[in-house]
CSV table of C-alpha atoms in Angstrom, one decimal:
chain,number,residue,atom,x,y,z
A,1,UNK,CA,-0.1,-0.2,-0.1
A,2,UNK,CA,1.9,2.8,-1.5
A,3,UNK,CA,0.2,6.1,-1.7
A,4,UNK,CA,0.3,8.3,-4.5
A,5,UNK,CA,2.3,11.2,-3.4
A,6,UNK,CA,1.2,14.7,-4.6
A,7,UNK,CA,3.6,17.4,-5.8
A,8,UNK,CA,3.3,20.9,-5.6
A,9,UNK,CA,2.6,21.1,-9.2
A,10,UNK,CA,-0.3,18.8,-9.0
A,11,UNK,CA,-1.8,20.6,-6.4
A,12,UNK,CA,-1.1,24.1,-8.7
A,13,UNK,CA,-3.0,22.5,-11.4
A,14,UNK,CA,-5.8,21.9,-8.9
A,15,UNK,CA,-5.6,25.2,-7.5
A,16,UNK,CA,-7.1,26.4,-11.4
A,17,UNK,CA,-10.4,25.4,-10.1
A,18,UNK,CA,-10.1,28.3,-7.5
A,19,UNK,CA,-9.2,30.7,-10.3
A,20,UNK,CA,-12.2,29.4,-11.9
A,21,UNK,CA,-14.4,30.3,-8.8
A,22,UNK,CA,-12.8,33.4,-8.9
A,23,UNK,CA,-13.8,34.3,-12.2
A,24,UNK,CA,-17.0,33.1,-12.2
A,25,UNK,CA,-17.9,35.6,-9.3
A,26,UNK,CA,-16.2,38.6,-11.5
A,27,UNK,CA,-18.2,37.5,-14.3
A,28,UNK,CA,-21.5,37.0,-12.7
A,29,UNK,CA,-21.0,39.6,-10.0
A,30,UNK,CA,-21.3,37.1,-7.0
A,31,UNK,CA,-18.6,39.8,-5.2
A,32,UNK,CA,-17.1,36.6,-3.6
A,33,UNK,CA,-13.8,36.7,-5.1
A,34,UNK,CA,-12.1,38.4,-2.6
A,35,UNK,CA,-13.7,36.0,0.1
A,36,UNK,CA,-12.8,32.9,-2.2
A,37,UNK,CA,-9.1,34.2,-2.4
A,38,UNK,CA,-8.8,34.9,1.5
A,39,UNK,CA,-10.4,31.6,2.3
A,40,UNK,CA,-8.3,29.2,-0.3
A,41,UNK,CA,-5.3,31.2,1.2
A,42,UNK,CA,-6.3,30.6,4.8
A,43,UNK,CA,-7.0,27.1,4.0
A,44,UNK,CA,-3.3,26.4,2.4
A,45,UNK,CA,-1.5,28.3,5.3
A,46,UNK,CA,-3.5,26.7,8.0
A,47,UNK,CA,-3.2,23.3,6.7
A,48,UNK,CA,0.6,23.4,6.2
A,49,UNK,CA,1.0,24.9,9.4
A,50,UNK,CA,-1.2,21.8,10.8
A,51,UNK,CA,0.9,19.3,8.5
A,52,UNK,CA,4.5,20.8,9.9
A,53,UNK,CA,3.4,20.8,13.7
A,54,UNK,CA,2.0,17.3,13.6
A,55,UNK,CA,5.2,16.1,11.6
A,56,UNK,CA,7.2,17.7,14.2
A,57,UNK,CA,5.2,16.3,17.2
A,58,UNK,CA,5.1,12.8,15.8
A,59,UNK,CA,8.4,12.8,15.3
A,60,UNK,CA,9.3,14.2,18.8
A,61,UNK,CA,7.1,11.6,20.4
A,62,UNK,CA,6.8,12.7,23.8
A,63,UNK,CA,3.6,11.8,26.0
A,64,UNK,CA,3.8,16.1,27.2
A,65,UNK,CA,3.9,17.4,23.9
A,66,UNK,CA,0.8,15.0,22.6
A,67,UNK,CA,-1.1,16.1,25.8
A,68,UNK,CA,-0.8,19.5,25.4
A,69,UNK,CA,-1.6,19.7,21.9
A,70,UNK,CA,-4.6,17.4,22.7
A,71,UNK,CA,-5.5,19.9,25.8
A,72,UNK,CA,-5.3,23.2,23.5
A,73,UNK,CA,-7.6,21.2,20.8
A,74,UNK,CA,-10.2,20.5,23.5
A,75,UNK,CA,-9.9,23.9,25.0
A,76,UNK,CA,-10.3,25.5,21.4
A,77,UNK,CA,-13.5,23.1,20.8
A,78,UNK,CA,-14.9,24.2,24.1
A,79,UNK,CA,-14.8,27.8,23.3
A,80,UNK,CA,-16.2,27.2,20.1
A,81,UNK,CA,-19.1,25.2,21.7
A,82,UNK,CA,-19.6,27.8,24.6
A,83,UNK,CA,-19.6,30.9,22.1
A,84,UNK,CA,-22.3,29.1,19.4
A,85,UNK,CA,-25.0,29.8,21.4
A,86,UNK,CA,-27.4,32.9,21.2
A,87,UNK,CA,-28.0,33.3,24.8
A,88,UNK,CA,-25.0,33.3,27.6
A,89,UNK,CA,-24.7,32.0,30.9
A,90,UNK,CA,-23.6,34.1,33.4
A,91,UNK,CA,-19.9,33.9,35.1
A,92,UNK,CA,-18.7,31.9,32.0
A,93,UNK,CA,-21.2,29.5,32.6
A,94,UNK,CA,-21.2,28.5,29.1
A,95,UNK,CA,-17.5,27.8,28.7
A,96,UNK,CA,-17.5,26.0,32.2
A,97,UNK,CA,-20.2,23.4,30.9
A,98,UNK,CA,-18.7,23.0,27.5
A,99,UNK,CA,-14.9,22.5,28.8
A,100,UNK,CA,-16.2,20.1,31.4
A,101,UNK,CA,-18.6,18.0,29.0
A,102,UNK,CA,-16.2,18.3,26.1
A,103,UNK,CA,-13.1,17.1,28.2
A,104,UNK,CA,-15.0,14.0,29.6
A,105,UNK,CA,-16.6,13.0,26.3
A,106,UNK,CA,-13.6,13.1,24.4
A,107,UNK,CA,-11.6,11.9,27.1
A,108,UNK,CA,-13.5,8.7,27.7
A,109,UNK,CA,-14.2,7.8,24.1
A,110,UNK,CA,-10.3,8.4,22.8
A,111,UNK,CA,-9.4,6.3,25.5
A,112,UNK,CA,-11.4,3.8,25.1
A,113,UNK,CA,-10.6,3.3,21.4
A,114,UNK,CA,-6.9,3.8,21.8
A,115,UNK,CA,-7.0,1.1,24.4
A,116,UNK,CA,-9.2,-1.5,22.9
A,117,UNK,CA,-9.6,-1.1,19.2
A,118,UNK,CA,-6.5,0.8,18.0
A,119,UNK,CA,-4.2,0.1,20.5
A,120,UNK,CA,-1.0,1.8,19.1
A,121,UNK,CA,2.3,1.2,21.1
A,122,UNK,CA,2.8,3.6,23.3
A,123,UNK,CA,-1.3,3.9,23.7
A,124,UNK,CA,-0.6,7.6,23.9
A,125,UNK,CA,1.3,7.6,20.1
A,126,UNK,CA,0.3,11.1,18.7
A,127,UNK,CA,0.1,9.7,15.1
A,128,UNK,CA,-3.0,7.9,16.5
A,129,UNK,CA,-4.2,10.3,19.2
A,130,UNK,CA,-4.0,13.4,17.9
A,131,UNK,CA,-6.2,12.9,14.9
A,132,UNK,CA,-8.6,10.4,16.8
A,133,UNK,CA,-9.0,13.3,19.1
A,134,UNK,CA,-9.5,15.6,16.6
A,135,UNK,CA,-12.4,13.7,14.7
A,136,UNK,CA,-14.1,13.2,17.8
A,137,UNK,CA,-13.9,17.0,19.0
A,138,UNK,CA,-15.5,17.8,15.7
A,139,UNK,CA,-18.8,16.0,16.6
A,140,UNK,CA,-18.7,16.7,20.5
A,141,UNK,CA,-18.7,20.6,19.5
A,142,UNK,CA,-21.7,19.8,17.2
A,143,UNK,CA,-23.5,18.1,19.6
A,144,UNK,CA,-22.7,20.2,22.2
A,145,UNK,CA,-23.4,23.7,21.0
A,146,UNK,CA,-26.8,22.3,19.6
A,147,UNK,CA,-27.7,21.0,22.7
A,148,UNK,CA,-26.7,23.9,24.8
A,149,UNK,CA,-28.5,26.2,22.3
A,150,UNK,CA,-31.6,24.4,22.6
A,151,UNK,CA,-31.3,24.2,26.6
A,152,UNK,CA,-30.9,28.1,26.8
A,153,UNK,CA,-33.3,29.3,24.4
A,154,UNK,CA,-35.9,26.8,25.4
A,155,UNK,CA,-35.6,27.9,29.1
A,156,UNK,CA,-36.1,31.4,27.8
A,157,UNK,CA,-39.0,30.9,25.7
A,158,UNK,CA,-40.8,28.2,28.1
A,159,UNK,CA,-40.4,30.2,31.1
A,160,UNK,CA,-44.0,30.5,31.9
A,161,UNK,CA,-44.8,26.7,31.8
A,162,UNK,CA,-41.6,25.7,33.7
A,163,UNK,CA,-42.5,28.4,36.4
A,164,UNK,CA,-46.4,27.0,36.3
A,165,UNK,CA,-44.9,23.6,37.1
A,166,UNK,CA,-42.7,24.9,39.6
A,167,UNK,CA,-45.4,27.0,41.6
A,168,UNK,CA,-47.4,23.5,41.5
A,169,UNK,CA,-44.7,22.0,43.7
A,170,UNK,CA,-42.2,20.3,40.9
A,171,UNK,CA,-39.0,19.6,41.2
A,172,UNK,CA,-36.9,21.5,38.9
A,173,UNK,CA,-35.9,17.9,37.4
A,174,UNK,CA,-39.8,17.3,36.8
A,175,UNK,CA,-40.2,20.8,35.4
A,176,UNK,CA,-37.1,20.9,33.2
A,177,UNK,CA,-37.3,17.3,32.1
A,178,UNK,CA,-38.8,17.8,28.5
A,179,UNK,CA,-36.4,20.6,27.5
A,180,UNK,CA,-33.7,18.1,28.9
A,181,UNK,CA,-35.2,15.6,26.7
A,182,UNK,CA,-35.4,17.6,23.3
A,183,UNK,CA,-32.2,19.3,23.8
A,184,UNK,CA,-30.4,16.0,24.4
A,185,UNK,CA,-32.5,14.8,21.1
A,186,UNK,CA,-31.4,17.6,19.0
A,187,UNK,CA,-27.5,17.2,20.1
A,188,UNK,CA,-28.1,13.6,18.6
A,189,UNK,CA,-29.7,14.5,15.2
A,190,UNK,CA,-26.6,15.4,13.5
A,191,UNK,CA,-24.5,11.9,14.4
A,192,UNK,CA,-27.9,9.8,13.6
A,193,UNK,CA,-27.8,11.7,10.2
A,194,UNK,CA,-24.5,11.0,9.4
A,195,UNK,CA,-24.7,7.3,10.5
A,196,UNK,CA,-27.6,6.8,8.2
A,197,UNK,CA,-26.1,8.8,5.3
A,198,UNK,CA,-22.8,7.2,5.1
A,199,UNK,CA,-22.0,4.8,2.3
A,200,UNK,CA,-25.3,5.7,0.7
A,201,UNK,CA,-25.6,9.3,0.4
A,202,UNK,CA,-21.8,10.1,1.3
A,203,UNK,CA,-18.8,8.6,1.5
A,204,UNK,CA,-17.2,9.2,5.0
A,205,UNK,CA,-13.9,11.3,4.7
A,206,UNK,CA,-11.5,9.2,6.8
A,207,UNK,CA,-12.8,6.3,4.6
A,208,UNK,CA,-12.4,7.8,1.2
A,209,UNK,CA,-9.0,8.9,2.6
A,210,UNK,CA,-7.6,6.0,3.2
A,211,UNK,CA,-9.1,4.3,0.0
A,212,UNK,CA,-7.2,7.2,-1.7
A,213,UNK,CA,-4.1,6.3,0.0
A,214,UNK,CA,-4.4,2.8,-1.0
A,215,UNK,CA,-6.2,0.9,1.7
A,216,UNK,CA,-8.5,-2.1,1.1
A,217,UNK,CA,-11.7,-0.5,0.8
A,218,UNK,CA,-13.3,-3.0,3.4
A,219,UNK,CA,-10.4,-2.5,5.8
A,220,UNK,CA,-11.1,1.7,5.5
A,221,UNK,CA,-14.9,0.6,6.1
A,222,UNK,CA,-14.0,-1.0,9.1
A,223,UNK,CA,-11.9,1.9,10.4
A,224,UNK,CA,-15.0,4.2,9.4
A,225,UNK,CA,-17.5,2.4,11.3
A,226,UNK,CA,-15.1,2.3,14.7
A,227,UNK,CA,-15.2,5.9,13.9
A,228,UNK,CA,-18.8,6.4,13.6
A,229,UNK,CA,-19.2,4.4,16.9
A,230,UNK,CA,-16.8,6.5,18.7
A,231,UNK,CA,-18.5,9.9,17.5
A,232,UNK,CA,-22.3,8.6,18.5
A,233,UNK,CA,-20.8,7.9,21.6
A,234,UNK,CA,-19.1,11.1,22.4
A,235,UNK,CA,-22.0,12.8,20.7
A,236,UNK,CA,-24.4,11.2,23.5
A,237,UNK,CA,-22.2,12.1,26.1
A,238,UNK,CA,-22.1,15.3,25.3
A,239,UNK,CA,-25.7,16.0,24.3
A,240,UNK,CA,-27.0,14.7,27.6
A,241,UNK,CA,-24.0,16.1,30.0
A,242,UNK,CA,-24.7,19.6,28.3
A,243,UNK,CA,-28.4,19.6,28.6
A,244,UNK,CA,-28.0,18.3,32.3
A,245,UNK,CA,-25.5,20.8,33.3
A,246,UNK,CA,-27.0,23.6,32.1
A,247,UNK,CA,-30.4,22.6,33.4
A,248,UNK,CA,-28.4,22.7,36.8
A,249,UNK,CA,-26.8,26.1,36.0
A,250,UNK,CA,-30.5,27.7,35.1
A,251,UNK,CA,-31.8,26.5,38.8
A,252,UNK,CA,-30.7,27.2,42.5
A,253,UNK,CA,-30.9,25.3,45.9
A,254,UNK,CA,-34.4,26.7,45.8
A,255,UNK,CA,-35.0,24.6,42.5
A,256,UNK,CA,-36.1,28.1,41.3
A,257,UNK,CA,-35.5,29.1,37.5
A,258,UNK,CA,-32.9,31.5,37.1
A,259,UNK,CA,-33.5,33.3,34.0
A,260,UNK,CA,-31.3,36.2,35.5
A,261,UNK,CA,-28.4,34.0,34.9
A,262,UNK,CA,-28.9,34.1,31.3
A,263,UNK,CA,-27.9,37.0,29.0
A,264,UNK,CA,-28.6,37.9,25.3
B,1,UNK,CA,-52.6,35.9,58.3
B,2,UNK,CA,-54.7,33.9,59.9
B,3,UNK,CA,-55.9,30.4,58.4
B,4,UNK,CA,-59.2,30.8,56.0
B,5,UNK,CA,-58.5,34.6,55.9
B,6,UNK,CA,-58.4,36.2,52.7
B,7,UNK,CA,-56.1,39.1,51.9
B,8,UNK,CA,-56.3,41.4,48.6
B,9,UNK,CA,-53.9,43.4,47.7
B,10,UNK,CA,-54.5,46.0,44.9
B,11,UNK,CA,-52.2,48.8,43.2
B,12,UNK,CA,-51.0,50.1,39.6
B,13,UNK,CA,-49.8,47.7,37.0
B,14,UNK,CA,-45.8,47.1,37.5
B,15,UNK,CA,-46.1,48.4,41.1
B,16,UNK,CA,-44.5,45.0,41.9
B,17,UNK,CA,-47.7,42.7,43.3
B,18,UNK,CA,-47.1,40.1,40.9
B,19,UNK,CA,-43.6,40.2,42.4
B,20,UNK,CA,-44.7,40.0,46.0
B,21,UNK,CA,-46.5,36.6,45.3
B,22,UNK,CA,-43.7,35.2,43.1
B,23,UNK,CA,-41.5,36.0,46.3
B,24,UNK,CA,-43.7,34.3,48.8
B,25,UNK,CA,-44.2,31.6,46.5
B,26,UNK,CA,-40.0,31.4,46.8
B,27,UNK,CA,-40.1,31.6,42.5
B,28,UNK,CA,-37.4,34.6,42.3
B,29,UNK,CA,-34.5,35.4,44.5
B,30,UNK,CA,-34.9,37.9,47.2
B,31,UNK,CA,-34.4,38.4,50.8
B,32,UNK,CA,-36.6,37.8,53.8
B,33,UNK,CA,-38.0,35.1,55.2
B,34,UNK,CA,-42.1,33.7,55.5
B,35,UNK,CA,-43.2,31.4,57.8
B,36,UNK,CA,-46.4,28.4,57.4
B,37,UNK,CA,-47.6,27.6,60.7
B,38,UNK,CA,-44.8,28.8,62.8
B,39,UNK,CA,-42.3,26.8,60.4
B,40,UNK,CA,-39.8,29.1,58.6
B,41,UNK,CA,-39.9,28.6,54.9
B,42,UNK,CA,-36.0,27.8,54.8
B,43,UNK,CA,-36.5,24.9,56.6
B,44,UNK,CA,-38.4,23.2,53.5
B,45,UNK,CA,-36.9,22.7,50.2
B,46,UNK,CA,-38.3,24.9,47.6
B,47,UNK,CA,-40.7,22.2,45.9
B,48,UNK,CA,-42.4,21.6,49.4
B,49,UNK,CA,-42.8,25.0,50.2
B,50,UNK,CA,-44.8,25.6,46.6
B,51,UNK,CA,-47.0,22.8,47.2
B,52,UNK,CA,-47.6,24.4,50.4
B,53,UNK,CA,-48.2,28.2,49.3
B,54,UNK,CA,-49.1,27.9,45.7
B,55,UNK,CA,-48.9,30.6,43.4
B,56,UNK,CA,-51.3,30.9,40.1
B,57,UNK,CA,-49.6,33.0,37.7
B,58,UNK,CA,-51.8,35.7,35.9
B,59,UNK,CA,-50.5,34.3,32.7
B,60,UNK,CA,-51.0,30.2,32.7
B,61,UNK,CA,-48.5,27.9,31.9
B,62,UNK,CA,-48.6,24.8,29.8
B,63,UNK,CA,-46.4,21.8,29.3
B,64,UNK,CA,-48.6,19.4,27.2
B,65,UNK,CA,-50.6,19.9,24.6
B,66,UNK,CA,-53.9,18.7,25.7
B,67,UNK,CA,-55.7,20.1,28.9
B,68,UNK,CA,-56.6,16.4,29.9
B,69,UNK,CA,-52.5,15.7,30.1
B,70,UNK,CA,-52.1,18.3,32.7
B,71,UNK,CA,-54.2,16.6,35.1
B,72,UNK,CA,-53.3,13.6,36.4
B,73,UNK,CA,-54.6,10.8,37.3
B,74,UNK,CA,-58.0,12.2,36.2
B,75,UNK,CA,-59.7,15.4,35.7
B,76,UNK,CA,-61.8,16.8,38.4
B,77,UNK,CA,-65.1,17.1,36.4
B,78,UNK,CA,-67.3,18.0,39.1
B,79,UNK,CA,-64.7,20.9,40.4
B,80,UNK,CA,-64.4,21.9,36.5
B,81,UNK,CA,-68.4,22.3,36.3
B,82,UNK,CA,-68.5,24.6,39.1
B,83,UNK,CA,-65.9,26.7,37.6
B,84,UNK,CA,-68.0,26.9,34.3
B,85,UNK,CA,-66.1,24.5,32.1
B,86,UNK,CA,-67.4,21.5,30.6
B,87,UNK,CA,-66.1,17.8,30.6
B,88,UNK,CA,-65.4,18.2,26.7
B,89,UNK,CA,-62.7,20.9,27.7
B,90,UNK,CA,-60.2,18.1,28.9
B,91,UNK,CA,-60.0,16.5,25.6
B,92,UNK,CA,-59.1,19.8,24.0
B,93,UNK,CA,-55.9,21.3,23.1
B,94,UNK,CA,-54.5,23.9,25.2
B,95,UNK,CA,-54.1,26.3,22.3
B,96,UNK,CA,-57.9,26.1,21.4
B,97,UNK,CA,-58.8,27.2,24.6
B,98,UNK,CA,-59.8,30.8,25.5
B,99,UNK,CA,-57.8,32.9,27.9
B,100,UNK,CA,-60.8,32.8,30.6
B,101,UNK,CA,-60.8,29.1,30.0
B,102,UNK,CA,-57.2,28.7,30.7
B,103,UNK,CA,-57.2,31.0,33.6
B,104,UNK,CA,-59.9,28.8,35.0
B,105,UNK,CA,-57.8,25.6,34.2
B,106,UNK,CA,-54.9,26.9,35.8
B,107,UNK,CA,-56.6,27.7,39.0
B,108,UNK,CA,-58.4,24.4,39.0
B,109,UNK,CA,-55.0,22.8,38.6
B,110,UNK,CA,-54.1,24.4,41.7
B,111,UNK,CA,-57.0,23.7,43.3
B,112,UNK,CA,-57.3,20.1,43.2
B,113,UNK,CA,-53.6,19.9,45.2
B,114,UNK,CA,-55.4,21.1,48.0
B,115,UNK,CA,-52.7,23.6,49.1
B,116,UNK,CA,-53.4,25.4,52.4
B,117,UNK,CA,-52.5,28.9,51.2
B,118,UNK,CA,-53.2,30.0,47.7
B,119,UNK,CA,-51.6,32.9,46.0
B,120,UNK,CA,-53.7,33.9,43.1
B,121,UNK,CA,-52.6,36.4,40.6
B,122,UNK,CA,-55.7,38.3,38.9
B,123,UNK,CA,-57.9,35.0,38.8
B,124,UNK,CA,-60.4,36.3,37.1
B,125,UNK,CA,-58.8,39.1,35.2
B,126,UNK,CA,-60.3,37.8,31.7
B,127,UNK,CA,-63.4,36.0,33.2
B,128,UNK,CA,-67.1,37.6,32.3
B,129,UNK,CA,-69.2,38.5,35.6
B,130,UNK,CA,-70.9,35.4,35.2
B,131,UNK,CA,-67.7,33.0,35.4
B,132,UNK,CA,-66.2,35.3,37.8
B,133,UNK,CA,-69.1,34.7,40.2
B,134,UNK,CA,-68.4,31.2,39.9
B,135,UNK,CA,-65.1,31.2,40.7
B,136,UNK,CA,-65.7,33.4,43.7
B,137,UNK,CA,-68.0,31.0,44.9
B,138,UNK,CA,-65.6,28.3,44.7
B,139,UNK,CA,-62.8,30.4,46.6
B,140,UNK,CA,-65.2,31.3,49.2
B,141,UNK,CA,-66.0,27.9,49.9
B,142,UNK,CA,-62.0,27.1,50.4
B,143,UNK,CA,-61.9,30.1,52.3
B,144,UNK,CA,-64.4,28.2,54.8
B,145,UNK,CA,-62.7,25.1,54.5
B,146,UNK,CA,-59.7,26.8,56.1
B,147,UNK,CA,-57.6,27.7,53.2
B,148,UNK,CA,-55.8,31.0,53.2
B,149,UNK,CA,-55.6,33.2,50.3
B,150,UNK,CA,-53.9,35.8,49.2
B,151,UNK,CA,-55.2,37.6,46.0
B,152,UNK,CA,-54.2,40.2,43.7
B,153,UNK,CA,-57.0,42.1,42.1
B,154,UNK,CA,-58.0,45.3,40.3
B,155,UNK,CA,-61.5,44.5,41.2
B,156,UNK,CA,-61.9,46.5,44.1
B,157,UNK,CA,-65.9,45.1,44.5
B,158,UNK,CA,-64.2,41.6,44.0
B,159,UNK,CA,-61.8,42.4,46.8
B,160,UNK,CA,-64.6,43.8,49.1
B,161,UNK,CA,-66.5,40.4,48.4
B,162,UNK,CA,-63.8,38.3,49.2
B,163,UNK,CA,-61.3,39.8,51.4
B,164,UNK,CA,-61.1,40.1,55.3
B,165,UNK,CA,-58.2,42.2,54.9
B,166,UNK,CA,-57.3,44.8,51.8
B,167,UNK,CA,-53.8,46.4,51.2
B,168,UNK,CA,-52.7,48.8,48.3
B,169,UNK,CA,-49.1,48.6,47.1
B,170,UNK,CA,-47.6,51.7,46.6
B,171,UNK,CA,-43.6,52.3,46.0
B,172,UNK,CA,-42.8,48.9,46.9
B,173,UNK,CA,-44.9,49.2,50.3
B,174,UNK,CA,-48.4,47.9,51.2
B,175,UNK,CA,-50.6,50.1,52.7
B,176,UNK,CA,-54.1,49.8,54.3
B,177,UNK,CA,-56.6,50.5,51.6
């Protein structure tokens, strides 16, 4: 299995397609040529940078550096989850919830994969740990931001019905149960869609990449299935975790609905 | 307040009457303490307290689609009839009920739980005189049965009919009417 290595010339030919996009934008007055230029330059710079960083980290083979990179990725993903909601919980509540759930969900699923199915040597081998954490974080980010946004929007919109239940003596768990449920569901929708579409509507990226790199399709499929299961597990942990933590932050020791802790 | 007594609070809109009821029910963060039969509120949990001291908001909230789902195990048909609500309404969707029907249904929801204290925020605000009369009759019966009621109302005549004591809220303070 020898991958066909790309030369800068190969990429330059492909870059003609970007020029085509730019030309279309100019001709049709789409006013997107600036954005297309900036985006494609960013793409090249960002990815090359990551490529060289990963190459360096892989050759270093240091557990500390690997851990630092993984932590940095987790931190950025947590920030993203917290920042994507329309409303925010006071005192950095969004970020606290996101950081806690993203770390646990990603850590648990990545550790499971690295110690059972993949088993590299050593188990934290950056060549496996970093890409694995990266792909898990992608779906955790999706699930977490959807679930959190749904909780915060729902609490604000359904204040009257939630407080009506509290006024009748319901506990906050009872009063928020429908909202927790619908938010957790919302967080899980993308991964369910991804699983059902995989192979029929889309050829998942990992699998495509491995096939292009010369791997046997069935072997590539096995990898993809493993990854999808990891993503499903981490999405589930994230959606449910975020919903419960947000519910907890939205109430207090007297089991009142604390919308005063919400802004935006 | 004594057992079976009714206190009526009036005052201009936005003066804080509803907020006062919400504070008594412990639905908003605030300072201060409340007692029920010499037991401090802080000695019970929020839900325990609110089951005893039950707040009925002026805008009723619903969390199921159908009216009947809000009443378990079975809808209190007899009591509903006394509030002018037919048995058919329990099969109806909440969104199809009129404001007045919803208001009475939310009162009914609280009445069936038989709390010793009721905090009623404009319970007959959107009601016609006939329905208002029916509601007052049920409330008077509860008062006689020993339920204590704090009622916020704009209707001076209603306060006159129901209340043992009448207070007006002005600039955040309660003064005798």
